[in-house]
Coordinates of N, CA and C in Angstrom, one line a residue:
X232 N 13.2 36.2 -16.9 CA 14.6 35.9 -17.1 C 15.3 35.9 -15.7
X233 N 14.9 36.7 -14.8 CA 15.5 36.7 -13.5 C 15.6 35.3 -12.8
X234 N 14.5 34.6 -12.9 CA 14.4 33.3 -12.4 C 15.4 32.3 -13.1
X235 N 15.5 32.4 -14.4 CA 16.5 31.6 -15.1 C 17.9 32.0 -14.7
X236 N 18.2 33.3 -14.6 CA 19.6 33.7 -14.2 C 19.9 33.1 -12.8
X237 N 18.9 33.2 -11.9 CA 19.1 32.7 -10.5 C 19.3 31.2 -10.5
X238 N 18.5 30.5 -11.3 CA 18.7 29.1 -11.5 C 20.1 28.7 -11.9
X239 N 20.6 29.4 -12.9 CA 21.9 29.2 -13.4 C 23.0 29.5 -12.3
X240 N 22.9 30.6 -11.7 CA 23.9 31.0 -10.7 C 23.9 30.1 -9.5
X241 N 22.7 29.8 -8.9 CA 22.6 29.0 -7.7 C 22.5 27.5 -7.9
X242 N 22.4 27.1 -9.2 CA 22.3 25.6 -9.5 C 21.0 25.0 -9.1
X243 N 19.9 25.8 -9.3 CA 18.6 25.3 -8.9 C 17.7 25.1 -10.1
X244 N 16.5 24.6 -9.8 CA 15.6 24.3 -10.9 C 14.2 24.9 -10.5
X245 N 14.2 26.2 -10.4 CA 12.9 26.9 -10.0 C 12.2 27.3 -11.3
X246 N 10.8 27.4 -11.2 CA 10.0 27.8 -12.3 C 8.8 28.6 -11.8
X247 N 8.3 29.5 -12.5 CA 7.2 30.3 -12.2 C 6.0 29.3 -12.1
X248 N 5.2 29.4 -11.1 CA 4.0 28.5 -11.0 C 3.1 28.7 -12.2
X249 N 2.5 27.6 -12.7 CA 1.7 27.7 -13.9 C 0.5 28.6 -13.8
X250 N 0.0 28.7 -12.5 CA -1.2 29.6 -12.3 C -0.9 30.4 -11.0
X251 N 0.0 31.4 -11.1 CA 0.5 32.1 -9.9 C -0.7 32.8 -9.2
X252 N -1.6 33.3 -10.0 CA -2.8 34.0 -9.4 C -3.6 33.0 -8.5
X253 N -3.8 31.8 -9.0 CA -4.6 30.8 -8.2 C -3.8 30.3 -7.0
X254 N -2.6 29.9 -7.2 CA -1.8 29.3 -6.1 C -1.4 30.3 -5.1
X255 N -0.9 31.4 -5.4 CA -0.4 32.4 -4.5 C -1.4 33.4 -4.0
X256 N -2.1 34.0 -4.9 CA -3.0 35.1 -4.6 C -4.4 34.6 -4.2
X257 N -5.0 33.7 -4.9 CA -6.4 33.2 -4.5 C -6.4 32.3 -3.3
X258 N -5.6 31.2 -3.4 CA -5.6 30.2 -2.4 C -4.6 30.7 -1.3
X259 N -3.6 31.3 -1.6 CA -2.7 32.0 -0.7 C -1.8 31.0 0.1
X260 N -1.0 31.6 1.0 CA -0.1 30.8 1.8 C -0.3 31.0 3.3
X261 N -1.5 31.6 3.6 CA -1.8 31.8 5.0 C -1.8 30.5 5.8
X262 N -2.4 29.5 5.3 CA -2.5 28.2 6.0 C -1.1 27.7 6.3
X263 N -0.2 27.7 5.3 CA 1.2 27.3 5.5 C 1.9 28.1 6.5
X264 N 1.7 29.4 6.4 CA 2.4 30.3 7.4 C 1.9 30.0 8.8
X265 N 0.6 29.8 9.0 CA 0.1 29.4 10.3 C 0.7 28.1 10.8
X266 N 0.8 27.1 9.8 CA 1.3 25.8 10.2 C 2.8 26.0 10.7
X267 N 3.5 26.8 10.0 CA 4.9 27.0 10.4 C 5.0 27.6 11.8
X268 N 4.1 28.5 12.1 CA 4.1 29.1 13.5 C 3.8 28.0 14.5
X269 N 2.7 27.2 14.2 CA 2.3 26.2 15.1 C 3.5 25.1 15.3
X270 N 4.1 24.8 14.2 CA 5.2 23.9 14.2 C 6.4 24.4 15.0
X271 N 6.6 25.7 14.9 CA 7.7 26.3 15.7 C 7.4 26.2 17.2
X272 N 6.2 26.2 17.5 CA 5.8 26.1 19.0 C 6.0 24.7 19.5
X273 N 5.8 23.7 18.6 CA 5.9 22.3 19.1 C 7.1 21.5 18.7
X274 N 7.6 21.7 17.5 CA 8.7 21.0 17.0 C 9.6 21.9 16.2
X275 N 10.3 22.9 16.8 CA 11.0 23.9 16.1 C 12.1 23.4 15.2
X276 N 12.7 22.2 15.5 CA 13.8 21.7 14.7 C 13.3 21.3 13.3
X277 N 12.0 21.3 13.0 CA 11.5 20.9 11.7 C 11.1 22.1 10.9
X278 N 11.1 23.3 11.4 CA 10.6 24.4 10.7 C 11.3 24.7 9.4
X279 N 12.6 24.7 9.4 CA 13.4 25.0 8.2 C 13.1 24.0 7.1
X280 N 13.1 22.7 7.5 CA 12.9 21.7 6.5 C 11.5 21.8 5.9
X281 N 10.5 22.0 6.7 CA 9.1 22.2 6.2 C 9.0 23.4 5.4
X282 N 9.6 24.5 5.8 CA 9.5 25.8 5.0 C 10.2 25.6 3.6
X283 N 11.3 24.9 3.6 CA 11.9 24.6 2.3 C 11.1 23.7 1.4
X284 N 10.5 22.7 2.0 CA 9.6 21.8 1.2 C 8.4 22.5 0.7
X285 N 7.8 23.4 1.5 CA 6.6 24.1 1.0 C 7.0 25.1 -0.1
X286 N 8.2 25.7 0.0 CA 8.7 26.6 -1.0 C 9.0 25.8 -2.3
X287 N 9.6 24.6 -2.2 CA 9.9 23.8 -3.4 C 8.6 23.3 -4.0
X288 N 7.6 23.1 -3.3 CA 6.3 22.6 -3.9 C 5.8 23.7 -4.8
X289 N 5.9 25.0 -4.4 CA 5.4 26.0 -5.3 C 6.4 26.4 -6.4
X290 N 7.6 26.6 -6.0 CA 8.6 27.2 -7.0 C 9.4 26.2 -7.8
X291 N 9.3 24.9 -7.5 CA 10.0 23.9 -8.3 C 9.1 22.9 -8.9
X292 N 8.1 22.5 -8.1 CA 7.2 21.4 -8.6 C 5.8 21.9 -9.0
X293 N 5.6 23.2 -8.9 CA 4.3 23.7 -9.3 C 3.1 23.0 -8.6
X294 N 3.3 22.8 -7.3 CA 2.2 22.1 -6.5 C 1.6 23.1 -5.5
X295 N 0.4 22.9 -5.2 CA -0.3 23.8 -4.2 C 0.1 23.6 -2.8
X296 N 0.0 24.6 -1.9 CA 0.2 24.4 -0.5 C -0.9 25.0 0.3
X297 N -2.0 25.4 -0.3 CA -3.1 26.1 0.3 C -4.2 25.3 1.1
X298 N -4.0 24.0 1.1 CA -5.0 23.2 1.8 C -4.3 22.3 2.8
X299 N -5.1 21.8 3.8 CA -4.6 21.0 4.9 C -4.0 19.7 4.3
X300 N -4.6 19.2 3.2 CA -4.0 18.0 2.6 C -2.6 18.2 2.1
X301 N -2.4 19.4 1.6 CA -1.0 19.7 1.1 C 0.0 19.8 2.2
X302 N -0.4 20.3 3.4 CA 0.4 20.4 4.5 C 0.7 19.0 5.0
X303 N -0.3 18.1 5.1 CA -0.2 16.7 5.5 C 0.8 16.0 4.6
X304 N 0.8 16.2 3.3 CA 1.7 15.6 2.4 C 3.2 15.9 2.8
X305 N 3.4 17.2 3.1 CA 4.7 17.6 3.5 C 5.1 16.9 4.8
X306 N 4.2 16.9 5.7 CA 4.5 16.3 7.1 C 4.8 14.8 7.0
X307 N 4.1 14.1 6.1 CA 4.3 12.7 5.9 C 5.7 12.5 5.3
X308 N 6.0 13.3 4.3 CA 7.2 13.1 3.5 C 8.4 13.4 4.5
X309 N 8.3 14.4 5.4 CA 9.4 14.7 6.2 C 9.3 14.0 7.6
X310 N 8.3 13.2 7.8 CA 8.2 12.4 9.0 C 8.1 13.3 10.3
X311 N 7.2 14.3 10.2 CA 7.0 15.2 11.3 C 6.2 14.5 12.3
X312 N 6.7 14.4 13.6 CA 5.9 13.7 14.6 C 4.6 14.4 15.0
X313 N 3.6 13.6 15.2 CA 2.3 14.2 15.7 C 1.8 15.4 15.0
X314 N 1.9 15.4 13.6 CA 1.6 16.6 12.8 C 0.1 16.9 12.8
X315 N -0.8 15.8 13.0 CA -2.2 16.1 13.1 C -2.6 17.0 14.3
X316 N -1.9 16.8 15.4 CA -2.1 17.7 16.5 C -1.7 19.1 16.2
X317 N -0.5 19.2 15.6 CA 0.0 20.6 15.2 C -1.0 21.3 14.3
X318 N -1.5 20.5 13.3 CA -2.4 21.1 12.3 C -3.7 21.6 13.0
X319 N -4.1 21.0 14.1 CA -5.3 21.5 14.8 C -5.1 22.9 15.4
X320 N -3.8 23.2 15.6 CA -3.5 24.6 16.1 C -3.6 25.7 15.1
X321 N -3.6 25.4 13.8 CA -3.6 26.4 12.7 C -4.6 27.5 12.9
X322 N -5.8 27.1 13.3 CA -6.9 28.1 13.5 C -7.0 28.6 14.9
X323 N -6.1 28.3 15.8 CA -6.2 28.8 17.2 C -5.9 30.3 17.2
X324 N -6.4 31.0 18.2 CA -6.2 32.4 18.3 C -4.7 32.6 18.7
X325 N -4.1 31.7 19.4 CA -2.7 31.8 19.8 C -1.8 31.9 18.5
X326 N -2.0 31.0 17.6 CA -1.2 30.9 16.4 C -1.5 32.1 15.5
X327 N -2.8 32.5 15.3 CA -3.2 33.6 14.5 C -2.5 34.9 15.0
X328 N -2.6 35.1 16.4 CA -2.0 36.3 17.0 C -0.5 36.3 16.8
X329 N 0.1 35.1 17.0 CA 1.6 35.0 16.9 C 2.0 35.4 15.4
X330 N 1.3 34.9 14.4 CA 1.6 35.2 13.0 C 1.4 36.7 12.8
X331 N 0.4 37.3 13.3 CA 0.2 38.7 13.2 C 1.3 39.5 13.8
X332 N 1.7 39.1 15.0 CA 2.8 39.8 15.7 C 4.1 39.7 14.8
X333 N 4.4 38.5 14.3 CA 5.6 38.3 13.5 C 5.5 39.2 12.2
X334 N 4.3 39.2 11.6 CA 4.1 40.1 10.4 C 4.3 41.5 10.7
X335 N 3.7 42.0 11.9 CA 3.8 43.4 12.3 C 5.3 43.7 12.6
X336 N 6.0 42.8 13.2 CA 7.4 43.1 13.5 C 8.2 43.3 12.2
X337 N 8.0 42.4 11.2 CA 8.7 42.5 9.9 C 8.3 43.8 9.2
X338 N 7.0 44.1 9.2 CA 6.5 45.3 8.6 C 7.2 46.6 9.3
X339 N 7.2 46.6 10.6 CA 7.8 47.7 11.3 C 9.3 47.9 11.1
X340 N 9.9 46.8 10.8 CA 11.4 46.9 10.5 C 11.6 47.3 9.0
X341 N 10.5 47.3 8.2 CA 10.6 47.7 6.8 C 10.8 46.6 5.9
X342 N 10.5 45.4 6.3 CA 10.7 44.2 5.4 C 9.8 44.4 4.2
X343 N 10.3 44.0 3.0 CA 9.5 44.1 1.8 C 9.8 42.9 0.9
X344 N 10.3 41.9 1.4 CA 10.5 40.7 0.5 C 11.3 39.6 1.3
X345 N 11.7 38.6 0.6 CA 12.5 37.5 1.3 C 13.7 37.2 0.4
X346 N 14.8 36.8 1.0 CA 15.0 36.7 2.4 C 15.2 38.2 2.9
X347 N 14.6 38.4 4.1 CA 14.8 39.7 4.8 C 15.7 39.3 6.0
X348 N 16.9 39.9 6.0 CA 17.9 39.6 7.0 C 18.2 40.8 7.9
X349 N 18.1 40.5 9.2 CA 18.4 41.6 10.2 C 19.8 41.2 10.7
X350 N 20.7 42.2 10.6 CA 22.1 42.0 11.1 C 22.2 42.8 12.3
X351 N 22.5 42.1 13.4 CA 22.7 42.8 14.7 C 24.0 42.4 15.3
X352 N 24.9 43.3 15.2 CA 26.3 43.0 15.8 C 26.3 43.7 17.2
X353 N 26.9 43.1 18.1 CA 27.0 43.6 19.5 C 27.6 45.0 19.5
X354 N 26.9 45.9 20.1 CA 27.4 47.3 20.3 C 27.2 48.2 19.0
X355 N 26.5 47.7 18.0 CA 26.2 48.4 16.8 C 24.7 48.5 16.5
X356 N 24.3 49.5 15.8 CA 22.9 49.6 15.3 C 22.6 48.4 14.3
X357 N 21.4 47.8 14.4 CA 21.1 46.8 13.4 C 21.0 47.4 12.0
X358 N 21.2 46.6 11.0 CA 20.9 47.0 9.7 C 20.2 45.8 9.0
X359 N 19.6 46.1 7.8 CA 18.8 45.1 7.2 C 19.2 44.9 5.8
X360 N 19.1 43.6 5.3 CA 19.4 43.3 4.0 C 18.2 42.6 3.4
X361 N 18.0 42.8 2.1 CA 17.0 42.1 1.4 C 17.5 41.4 0.2
X362 N 17.2 40.1 0.0 CA 17.5 39.4 -1.2 C 18.8 38.6 -1.1
X363 N 18.8 37.5 -1.9 CA 20.0 36.6 -1.9 C 21.2 37.3 -2.6
X364 N 20.9 38.3 -3.3 CA 22.0 39.0 -4.0 C 22.8 39.9 -3.0
X365 N 22.4 39.9 -1.7 CA 23.1 40.6 -0.7 C 23.9 39.7 0.3
X366 N 24.0 38.4 0.0 CA 24.7 37.5 0.9 C 26.2 37.9 1.1
X367 N 26.8 38.4 0.0 CA 28.2 38.8 0.2 C 28.4 39.9 1.2
X368 N 27.4 40.8 1.3 CA 27.4 41.9 2.3 C 27.3 41.3 3.7
X369 N 26.4 40.4 3.8 CA 26.2 39.7 5.1 C 27.5 39.0 5.5
X370 N 28.1 38.3 4.6 CA 29.4 37.6 5.0 C 30.5 38.6 5.4
X371 N 30.5 39.7 4.6 CA 31.5 40.8 5.0 C 31.3 41.3 6.4
X372 N 30.0 41.6 6.7 CA 29.7 42.1 8.1 C 30.0 41.0 9.2
X373 N 29.9 39.8 8.8 CA 30.1 38.7 9.8 C 31.6 38.3 9.8
X374 N 32.4 39.0 8.9 CA 33.8 38.8 8.8 C 34.1 37.3 8.5
X375 N 33.4 36.8 7.5 CA 33.6 35.5 7.0 C 33.7 35.5 5.5
X376 N 34.3 34.6 4.9 CA 34.5 34.5 3.4 C 33.2 34.2 2.7
X377 N 32.8 34.9 1.7 CA 31.7 34.6 0.9 C 32.2 33.6 -0.2
X378 N 31.6 32.4 -0.2 CA 32.1 31.3 -1.1 C 31.2 31.2 -2.3
X379 N 30.3 32.1 -2.5 CA 29.5 32.0 -3.7 C 28.4 31.0 -3.6
X380 N 27.8 30.5 -4.7 CA 26.6 29.7 -4.6 C 26.8 28.3 -4.2
X381 N 28.1 27.8 -4.1 CA 28.4 26.4 -3.7 C 27.5 25.4 -4.4
X382 N 27.5 25.5 -5.8 CA 26.7 24.6 -6.6 C 27.1 23.1 -6.4
X383 N 28.3 23.0 -6.0 CA 28.9 21.6 -5.8 C 28.1 20.9 -4.7
X384 N 27.4 21.6 -3.8 CA 26.7 21.0 -2.7 C 25.2 20.7 -3.0
X385 N 24.8 21.0 -4.3 CA 23.4 20.9 -4.7 C 22.9 19.5 -4.5
X386 N 21.7 19.4 -3.9 CA 21.0 18.1 -3.7 C 20.1 18.0 -4.9
X387 N 20.1 16.8 -5.5 CA 19.2 16.5 -6.6 C 17.9 15.9 -6.2

């Protein structure tokens, strides 16, 4: 029911993957995570779009992301330049180590889900927020108005 409530509130069309065990736990998302790290090293301006597309493949269209072919589909759709070269970096020690460092950093900060938001204001101790249901707190701390889900901006 939580997914349905979030769909209604945010104006989205998310659904539980038909075989969560297979898509997320067996095949996993490690390849996609490594690709995002490699992409961030070469073409950082595309990271957000690719991450969103990978997320939508799983949570909106019930499509896999665990194979190189799945990553290539996303790259072609989003017109990522020279993506084959970036894909070759997925299994490099540099990318593996960088993802491990990123994961260790999140773990050491106490991250336990997404979105995990670190709020660091100049001259103050950082604090951490978890979940989209905390966005109003983030806006309060940034001293900006929280405008809610902005469903009117939804892309179909």
